[in-house]
Coordinates of C-alpha atoms and ligand atoms in Angstrom, one line a residue:
X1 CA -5.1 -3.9 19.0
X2 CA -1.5 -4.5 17.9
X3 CA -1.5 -8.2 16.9
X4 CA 1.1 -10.6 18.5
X5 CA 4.7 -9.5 17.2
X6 CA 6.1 -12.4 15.0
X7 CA 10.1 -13.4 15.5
X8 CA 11.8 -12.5 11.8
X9 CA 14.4 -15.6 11.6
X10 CA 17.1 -16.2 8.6
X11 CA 16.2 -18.8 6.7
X12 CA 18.0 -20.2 3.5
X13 CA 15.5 -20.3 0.5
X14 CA 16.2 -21.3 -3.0
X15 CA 15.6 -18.9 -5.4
X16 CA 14.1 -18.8 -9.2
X17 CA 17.7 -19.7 -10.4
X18 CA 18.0 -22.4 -7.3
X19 CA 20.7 -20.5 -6.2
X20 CA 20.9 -20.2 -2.4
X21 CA 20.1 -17.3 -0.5
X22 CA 20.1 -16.0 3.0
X23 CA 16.7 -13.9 2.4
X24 CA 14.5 -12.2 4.8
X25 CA 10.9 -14.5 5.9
X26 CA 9.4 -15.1 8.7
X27 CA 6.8 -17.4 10.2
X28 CA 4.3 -15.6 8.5
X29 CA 5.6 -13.9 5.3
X30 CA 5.5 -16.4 2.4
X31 CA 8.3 -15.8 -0.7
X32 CA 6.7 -16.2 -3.6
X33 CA 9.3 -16.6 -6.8
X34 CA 6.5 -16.7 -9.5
X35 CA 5.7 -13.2 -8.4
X36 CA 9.5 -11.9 -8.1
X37 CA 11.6 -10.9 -11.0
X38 CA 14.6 -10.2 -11.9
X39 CA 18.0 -10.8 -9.9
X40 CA 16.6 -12.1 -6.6
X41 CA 17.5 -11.7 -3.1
X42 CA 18.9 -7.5 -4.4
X43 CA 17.7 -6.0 -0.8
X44 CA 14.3 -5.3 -2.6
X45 CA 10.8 -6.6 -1.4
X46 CA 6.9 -5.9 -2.3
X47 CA 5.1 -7.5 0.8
X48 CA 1.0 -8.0 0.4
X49 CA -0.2 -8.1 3.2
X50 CA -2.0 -5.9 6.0
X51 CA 1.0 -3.1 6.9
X52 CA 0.5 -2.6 10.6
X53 CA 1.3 -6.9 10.8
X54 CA 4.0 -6.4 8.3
X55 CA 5.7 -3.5 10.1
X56 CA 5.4 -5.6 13.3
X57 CA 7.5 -8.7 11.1
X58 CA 9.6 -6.7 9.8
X59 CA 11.3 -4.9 13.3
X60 CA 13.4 -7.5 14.4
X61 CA 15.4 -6.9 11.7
X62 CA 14.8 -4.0 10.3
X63 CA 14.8 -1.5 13.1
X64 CA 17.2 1.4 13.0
X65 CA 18.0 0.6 9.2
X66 CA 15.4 2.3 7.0
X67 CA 16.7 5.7 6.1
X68 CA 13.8 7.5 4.4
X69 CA 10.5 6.3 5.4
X70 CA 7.6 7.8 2.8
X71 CA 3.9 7.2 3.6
X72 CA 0.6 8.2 0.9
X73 CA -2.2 6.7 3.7
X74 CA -6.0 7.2 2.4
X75 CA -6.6 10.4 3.3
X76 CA -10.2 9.9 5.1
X77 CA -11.5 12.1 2.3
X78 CA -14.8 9.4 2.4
X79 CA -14.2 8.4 -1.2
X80 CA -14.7 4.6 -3.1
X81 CA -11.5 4.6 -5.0
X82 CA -11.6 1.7 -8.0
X83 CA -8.7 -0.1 -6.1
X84 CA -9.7 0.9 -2.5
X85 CA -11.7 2.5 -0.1
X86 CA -11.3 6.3 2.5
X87 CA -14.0 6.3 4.3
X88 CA -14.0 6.0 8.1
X89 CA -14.1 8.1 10.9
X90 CA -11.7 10.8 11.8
X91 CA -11.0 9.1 15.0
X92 CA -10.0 5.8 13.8
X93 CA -8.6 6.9 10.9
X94 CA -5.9 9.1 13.2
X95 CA -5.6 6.3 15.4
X96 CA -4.8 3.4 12.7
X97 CA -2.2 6.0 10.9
X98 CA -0.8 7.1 14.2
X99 CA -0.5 3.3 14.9
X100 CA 1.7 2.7 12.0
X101 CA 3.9 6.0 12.3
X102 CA 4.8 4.7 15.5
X103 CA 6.3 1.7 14.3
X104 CA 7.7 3.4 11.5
X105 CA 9.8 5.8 13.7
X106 CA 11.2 2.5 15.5
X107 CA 12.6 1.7 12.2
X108 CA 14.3 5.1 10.7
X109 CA 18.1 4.8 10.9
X110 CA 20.4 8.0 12.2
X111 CA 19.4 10.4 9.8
X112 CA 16.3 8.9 9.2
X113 CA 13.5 10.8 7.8
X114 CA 9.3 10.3 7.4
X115 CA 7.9 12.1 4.6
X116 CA 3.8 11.9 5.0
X117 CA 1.8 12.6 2.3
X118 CA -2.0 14.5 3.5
X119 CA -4.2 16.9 2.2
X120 CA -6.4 19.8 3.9
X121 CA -8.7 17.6 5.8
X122 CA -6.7 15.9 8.2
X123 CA -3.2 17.6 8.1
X124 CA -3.5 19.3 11.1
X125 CA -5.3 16.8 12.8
X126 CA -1.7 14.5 11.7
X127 CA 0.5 17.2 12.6
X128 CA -0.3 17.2 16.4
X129 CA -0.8 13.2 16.4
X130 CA 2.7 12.7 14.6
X131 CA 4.6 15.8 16.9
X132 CA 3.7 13.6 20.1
X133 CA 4.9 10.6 18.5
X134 CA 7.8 11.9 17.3
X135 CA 8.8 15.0 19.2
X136 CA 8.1 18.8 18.3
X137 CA 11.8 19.0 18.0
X138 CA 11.9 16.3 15.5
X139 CA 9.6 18.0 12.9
X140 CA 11.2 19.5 10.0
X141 CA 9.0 21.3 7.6
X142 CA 5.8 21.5 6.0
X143 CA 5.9 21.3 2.3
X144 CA 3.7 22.5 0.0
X145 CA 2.9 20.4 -3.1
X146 CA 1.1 22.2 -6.0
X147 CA -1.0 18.7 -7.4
X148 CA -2.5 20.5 -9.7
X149 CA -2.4 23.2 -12.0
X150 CA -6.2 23.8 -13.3
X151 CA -8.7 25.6 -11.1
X152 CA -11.1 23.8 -9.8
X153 CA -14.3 26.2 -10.9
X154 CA -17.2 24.4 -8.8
X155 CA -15.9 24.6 -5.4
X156 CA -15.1 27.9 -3.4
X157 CA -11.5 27.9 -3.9
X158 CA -10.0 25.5 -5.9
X159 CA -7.7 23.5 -3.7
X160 CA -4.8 23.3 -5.5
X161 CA -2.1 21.9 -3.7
X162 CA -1.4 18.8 -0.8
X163 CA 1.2 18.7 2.2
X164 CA 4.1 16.9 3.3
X165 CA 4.7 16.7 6.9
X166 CA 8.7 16.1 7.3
X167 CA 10.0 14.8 10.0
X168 CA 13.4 13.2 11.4
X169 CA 14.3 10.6 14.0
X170 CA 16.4 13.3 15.3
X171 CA 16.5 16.4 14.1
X172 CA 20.4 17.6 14.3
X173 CA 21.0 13.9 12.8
X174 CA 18.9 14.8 9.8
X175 CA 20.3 18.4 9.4
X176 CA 24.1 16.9 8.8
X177 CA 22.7 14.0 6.6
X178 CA 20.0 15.8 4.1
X179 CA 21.3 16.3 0.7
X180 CA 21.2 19.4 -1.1
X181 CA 19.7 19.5 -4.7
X182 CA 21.4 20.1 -8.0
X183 CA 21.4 23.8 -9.2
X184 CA 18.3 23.7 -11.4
X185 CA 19.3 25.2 -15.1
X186 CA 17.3 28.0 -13.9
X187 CA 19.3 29.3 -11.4
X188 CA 22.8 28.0 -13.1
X189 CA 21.7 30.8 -15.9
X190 CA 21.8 33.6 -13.4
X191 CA 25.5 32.8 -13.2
X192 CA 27.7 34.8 -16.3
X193 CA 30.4 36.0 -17.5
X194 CA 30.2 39.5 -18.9
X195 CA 34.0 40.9 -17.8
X196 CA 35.8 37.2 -19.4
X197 CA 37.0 36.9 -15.7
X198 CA 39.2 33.7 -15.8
X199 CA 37.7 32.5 -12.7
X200 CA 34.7 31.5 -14.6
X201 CA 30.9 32.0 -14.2
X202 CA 29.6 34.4 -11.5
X203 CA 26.5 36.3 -10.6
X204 CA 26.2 39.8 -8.7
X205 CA 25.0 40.1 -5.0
X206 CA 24.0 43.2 -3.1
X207 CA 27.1 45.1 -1.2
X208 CA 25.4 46.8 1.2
X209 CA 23.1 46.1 3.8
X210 CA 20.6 47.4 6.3
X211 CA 21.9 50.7 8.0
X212 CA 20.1 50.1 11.3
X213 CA 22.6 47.1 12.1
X214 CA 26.0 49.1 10.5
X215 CA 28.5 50.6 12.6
X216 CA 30.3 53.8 12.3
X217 CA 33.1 52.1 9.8
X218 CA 30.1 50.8 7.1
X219 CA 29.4 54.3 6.4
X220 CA 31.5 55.7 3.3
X221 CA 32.1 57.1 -0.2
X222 CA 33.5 54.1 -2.8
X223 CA 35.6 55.6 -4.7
X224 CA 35.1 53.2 -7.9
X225 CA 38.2 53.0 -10.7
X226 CA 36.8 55.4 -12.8
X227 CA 36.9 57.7 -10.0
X228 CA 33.0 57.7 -9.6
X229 CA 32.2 58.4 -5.8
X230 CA 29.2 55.9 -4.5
X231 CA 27.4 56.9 -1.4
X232 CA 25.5 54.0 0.4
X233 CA 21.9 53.9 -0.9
X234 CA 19.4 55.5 1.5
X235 CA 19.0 53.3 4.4
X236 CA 21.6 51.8 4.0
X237 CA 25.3 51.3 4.4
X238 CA 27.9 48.7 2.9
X239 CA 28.8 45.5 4.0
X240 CA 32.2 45.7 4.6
X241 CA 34.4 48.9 6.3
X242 CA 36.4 50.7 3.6
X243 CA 39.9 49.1 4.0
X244 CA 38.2 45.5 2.8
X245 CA 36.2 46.5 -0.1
X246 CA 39.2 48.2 -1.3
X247 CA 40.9 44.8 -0.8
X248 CA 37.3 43.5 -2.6
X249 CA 38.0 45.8 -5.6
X250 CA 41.7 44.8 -6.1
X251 CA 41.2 41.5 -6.4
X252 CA 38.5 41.9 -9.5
X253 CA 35.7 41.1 -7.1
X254 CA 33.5 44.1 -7.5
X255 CA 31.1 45.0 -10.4
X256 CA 30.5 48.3 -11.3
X257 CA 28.2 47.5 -14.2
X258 CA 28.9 46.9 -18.3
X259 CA 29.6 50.9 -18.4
X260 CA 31.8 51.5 -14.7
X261 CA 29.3 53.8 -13.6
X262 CA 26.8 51.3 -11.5
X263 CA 26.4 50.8 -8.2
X264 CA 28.9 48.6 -6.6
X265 CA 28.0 44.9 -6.4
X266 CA 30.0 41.6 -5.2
X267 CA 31.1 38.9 -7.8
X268 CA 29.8 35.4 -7.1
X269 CA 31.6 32.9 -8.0
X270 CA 29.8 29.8 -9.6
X271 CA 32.8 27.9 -8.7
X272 CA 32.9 29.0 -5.0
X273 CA 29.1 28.7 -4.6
X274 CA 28.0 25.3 -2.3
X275 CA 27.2 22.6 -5.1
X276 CA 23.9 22.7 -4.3
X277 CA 20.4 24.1 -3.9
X278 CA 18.8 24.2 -0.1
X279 CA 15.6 22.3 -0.8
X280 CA 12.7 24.8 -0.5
X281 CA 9.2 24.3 0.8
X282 CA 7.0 25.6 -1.8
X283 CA 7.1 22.4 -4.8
X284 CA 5.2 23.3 -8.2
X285 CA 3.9 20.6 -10.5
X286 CA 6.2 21.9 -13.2
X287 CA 9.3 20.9 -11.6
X288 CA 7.6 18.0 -9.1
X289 CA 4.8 16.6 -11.4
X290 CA 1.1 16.7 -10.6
X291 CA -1.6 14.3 -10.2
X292 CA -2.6 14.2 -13.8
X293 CA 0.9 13.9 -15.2
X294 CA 0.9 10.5 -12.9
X295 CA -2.2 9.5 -14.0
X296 CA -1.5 9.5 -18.0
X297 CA 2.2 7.5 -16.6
X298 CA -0.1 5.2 -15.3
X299 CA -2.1 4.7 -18.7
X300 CA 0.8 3.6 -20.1
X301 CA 2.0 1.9 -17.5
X302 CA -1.4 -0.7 -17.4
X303 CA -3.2 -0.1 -20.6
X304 CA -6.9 -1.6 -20.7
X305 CA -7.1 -1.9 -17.1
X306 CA -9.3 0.3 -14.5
X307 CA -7.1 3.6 -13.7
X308 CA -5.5 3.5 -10.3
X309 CA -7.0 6.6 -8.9
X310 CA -4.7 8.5 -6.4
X311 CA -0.8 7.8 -8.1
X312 CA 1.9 10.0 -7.0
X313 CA 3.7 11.3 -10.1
X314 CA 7.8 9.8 -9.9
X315 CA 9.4 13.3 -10.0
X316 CA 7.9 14.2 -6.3
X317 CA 9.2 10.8 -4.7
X318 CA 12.9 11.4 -6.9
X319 CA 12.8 14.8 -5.0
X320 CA 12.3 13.5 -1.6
X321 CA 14.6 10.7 -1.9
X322 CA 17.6 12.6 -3.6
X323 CA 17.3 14.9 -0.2
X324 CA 17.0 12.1 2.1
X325 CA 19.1 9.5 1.0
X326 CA 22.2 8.6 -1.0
X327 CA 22.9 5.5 -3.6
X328 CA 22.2 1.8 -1.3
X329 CA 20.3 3.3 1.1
X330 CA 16.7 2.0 2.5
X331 CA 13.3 3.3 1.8
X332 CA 10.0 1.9 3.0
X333 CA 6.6 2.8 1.6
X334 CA 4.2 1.0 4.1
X335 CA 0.9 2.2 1.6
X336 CA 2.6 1.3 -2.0
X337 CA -0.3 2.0 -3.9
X338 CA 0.5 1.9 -7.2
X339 CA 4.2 1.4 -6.7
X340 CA 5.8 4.5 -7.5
X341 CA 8.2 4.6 -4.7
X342 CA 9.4 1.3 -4.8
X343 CA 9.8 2.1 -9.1
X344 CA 11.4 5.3 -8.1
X345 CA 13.9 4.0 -5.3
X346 CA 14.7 1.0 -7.7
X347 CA 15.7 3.7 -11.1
X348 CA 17.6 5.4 -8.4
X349 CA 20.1 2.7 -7.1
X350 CA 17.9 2.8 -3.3
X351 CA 17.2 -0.6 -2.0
X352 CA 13.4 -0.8 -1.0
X353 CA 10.4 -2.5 0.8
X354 CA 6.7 -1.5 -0.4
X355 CA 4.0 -2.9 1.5
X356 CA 0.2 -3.4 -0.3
X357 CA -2.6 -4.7 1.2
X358 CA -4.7 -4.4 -2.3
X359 CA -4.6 -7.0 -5.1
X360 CA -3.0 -3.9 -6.7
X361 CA 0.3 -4.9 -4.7
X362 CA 0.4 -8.4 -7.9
X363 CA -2.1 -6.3 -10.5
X364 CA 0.2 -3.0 -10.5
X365 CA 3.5 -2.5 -7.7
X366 CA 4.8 -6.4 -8.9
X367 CA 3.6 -5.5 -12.8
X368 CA 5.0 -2.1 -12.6
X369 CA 8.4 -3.3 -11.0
X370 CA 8.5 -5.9 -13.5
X371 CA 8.3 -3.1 -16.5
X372 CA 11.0 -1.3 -14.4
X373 CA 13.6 -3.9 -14.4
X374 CA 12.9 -4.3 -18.0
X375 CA 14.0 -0.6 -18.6
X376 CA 10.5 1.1 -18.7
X377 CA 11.0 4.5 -20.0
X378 CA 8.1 6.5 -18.6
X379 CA 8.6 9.0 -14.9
X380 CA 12.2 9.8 -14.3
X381 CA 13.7 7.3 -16.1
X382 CA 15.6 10.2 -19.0
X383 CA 16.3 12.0 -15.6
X384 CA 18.4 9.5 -14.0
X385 CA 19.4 7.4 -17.0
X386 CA 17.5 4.3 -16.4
X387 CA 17.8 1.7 -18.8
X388 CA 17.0 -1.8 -16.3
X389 CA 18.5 -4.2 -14.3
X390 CA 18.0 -5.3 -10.9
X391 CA 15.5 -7.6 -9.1
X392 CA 13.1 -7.8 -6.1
X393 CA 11.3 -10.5 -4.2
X394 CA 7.8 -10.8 -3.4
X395 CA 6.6 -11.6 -0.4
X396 CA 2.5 -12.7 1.2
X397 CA 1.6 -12.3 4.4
X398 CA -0.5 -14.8 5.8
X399 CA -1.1 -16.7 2.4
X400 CA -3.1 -20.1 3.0
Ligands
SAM501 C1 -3.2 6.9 -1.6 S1 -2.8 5.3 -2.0 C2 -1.1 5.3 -2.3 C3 -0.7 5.7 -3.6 C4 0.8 5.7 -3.9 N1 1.5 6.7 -3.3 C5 1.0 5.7 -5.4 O1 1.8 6.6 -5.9 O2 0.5 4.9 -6.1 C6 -3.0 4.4 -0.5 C7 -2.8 2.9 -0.6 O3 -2.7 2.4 0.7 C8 -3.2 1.1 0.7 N2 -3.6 0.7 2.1 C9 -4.5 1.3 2.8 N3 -4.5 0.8 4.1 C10 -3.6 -0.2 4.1 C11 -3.1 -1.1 5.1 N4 -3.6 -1.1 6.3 N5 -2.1 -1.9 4.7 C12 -1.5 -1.9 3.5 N6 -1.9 -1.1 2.5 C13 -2.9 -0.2 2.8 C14 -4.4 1.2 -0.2 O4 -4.8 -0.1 -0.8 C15 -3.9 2.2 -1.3 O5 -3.3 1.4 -2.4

């Protein structure tokens, strides 16, 4: 049952440096400076306590302002993790996460997105709860997350890769907000300059296209400058009538190969390309990390203690946030875990609140954070320069 919803009130509390701030509490949500760090009162909280109560605190004030919510629930896999435990039944394991996702959605802002971490075992379970929670028209994708790399040798197949179920508070919302990603080196190499053309970098694209859709007008000899006559390929016919790819081939932006003799093809301008990748749905550990990568991370993040089992390597959260949200925005992680959200939002300029109900929320996520604003190196820090600063609060729910 949804316990009683608690009124979120402004309160002014003094802080480590007894300077005053106007800082979120409530009734029931106890700030607790020996556990924060850094500057205080910087829009960032860890919160122990019990999420579905937290969630519930945190609506008054909070609704319509979290831009990206990401969730990493237990995935009722019936395992006794060192710092938790999955095991329960189906049913109220869908119930209790459904429970939470509809609070969450209460709280996304316009352009708000939930990214939900799951595995094979109760994705498709999820995916019909959370589409009647949030609308069919409001899913986005499924992605595909290769975790790990090795094969697994003593099961059928090795089971190699996780989901992430994307959806928006609104759809069209989310389509004009979403970020595209940086052109990887990868795909910036494709892009040369073999003809010194002073427009820069540029990469060659097909010229013709399927024959069954051309009309009468596609279907011509190109007469290249050499003089060489190019009939469309079988099948096939060009792109553009005759009059514009003459145009095309005035202006320098056709390629007939090193030697003049190859089939026609369009210049691509690096410079007139959009400055960005669409985000794909296939994500491979090489580019996203994978659960061992954030498993030695987490050996050096908390040497000599027991190894928090189920860490999500930084690199997949950067992704996520970098396409669904921009420098001051909100993220909420309502299962925290070991903290890598909250770490990641914090190198990347994102405000934050991380929920734990674990002792892991003081033993790691406030530990962790505290290495983060000290400039801990580790994750993406070399990707997105992070060399610390910053501060977050800590916060106890129902602490006698
Ligand atoms: C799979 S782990 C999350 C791992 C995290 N993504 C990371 O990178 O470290 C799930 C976490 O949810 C926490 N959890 C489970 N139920 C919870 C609840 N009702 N309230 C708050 N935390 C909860 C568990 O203690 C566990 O730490």
């Amino acid at each position: 049952m949804l316990v009683m919803i608690m009124e979120a009130m402004q309160m002014t509390v003094k802080s480590k440096s007894n300077t005053p701030k106007n800082t979120f509490l409530t009734a029931n949500m106890t700030l607790t400076p020996n556990l924060s760090y850094g500057q205080p009162n910087a829009g960032n909280m860890l919160i122990k306590g019990e999420n579905l109560t937290v969630l519930e605190c945190l609506l008054p004030k909070y609704a319509g302002l979290i831009r990206c919510v990401y969730i990493d629930p237990p995935y009722n896999n019936q395992e006794k993790y060192t710092h938790y435990l999955d095991s329960g039944s189906h049913e109220t394991w869908l119930q209790d996460v459904s429970l939470r996702i509809k609070l969450l959605v209460e709280l996304l802002s316009t352009g708000g997105s939930i990214w939900i971490s799951i595995d094979d075992n109760e994705v498709h379970y999820l995916k019909v709860a959370v589409d009647k929670i949030m609308g069919r028209n409001n899913f986005i994708t499924t992605i595909i997350w290769q975790q790990r790399t090795t094969r697994e040798n003593r099961n059928v197949f090795s089971n190699n890769h996780e989901y992430l179920l994307v959806y928006a508070k609104n759809a069209k919302d989310f389509k004009a907000a979403r970020n595209l990603l940086p052109l990887t080196p990868k795909v910036r190499s494709r892009y040369r300059n073999p003809d010194n053309d002073p427009r820069g970098p540029w990469q060659s694209v097909s010229l013709n296209a399927q024959a069954g859709h051309g009309v009468p007008s596609q279907f011509y000899d190109v007469v290249a400058p050499n003089g060489r006559r190019h009939s469309p390929p079988k099948g096939r016919c060009w792109i553009y009538n005759q009059e514009r790819l003459q145009e095309e081939i005035r202006k320098n932006n056709v390629w007939f190969g090193s030697d003049g003799n190859g089939v026609p093809r369009l210049k691509r301008f690096l410079s007139n390309t959009q400055c960005g990748l669409t985000p794909d749905t296939l994500w491979i550990g090489e580019d996203v990390g994978t659960n061992s990568m954030a498993k030695k991370h987490m050996l050096k993040l908390f040497p000599g203690q027991p190894l928090f089992d189920t860490p999500k390597p930084e690199q997949l959260i950067h992704r996520i946030l970098k396409i669904s949200t921009n420098p001051g925005d909100l993220v909420l992680d309502a299962y925290l875990g070991s903290g890598t959200t909250s770490a990641v939002a914090h190198k990347m300029g994102r405000c934050y609140i991380g929920i734990e109900d674990g002792e892991h929320a003081i033993t790691h996520c406030a530990d962790r954070m505290k290495q983060v604003i000290d400039g801990e190196s580790g994750g993406i820090s070399n990707t997105v320069g992070w060399v610390g600063g910053g501060g977050y609060d800590f916060y106890w729910l129902n602490r006698k």
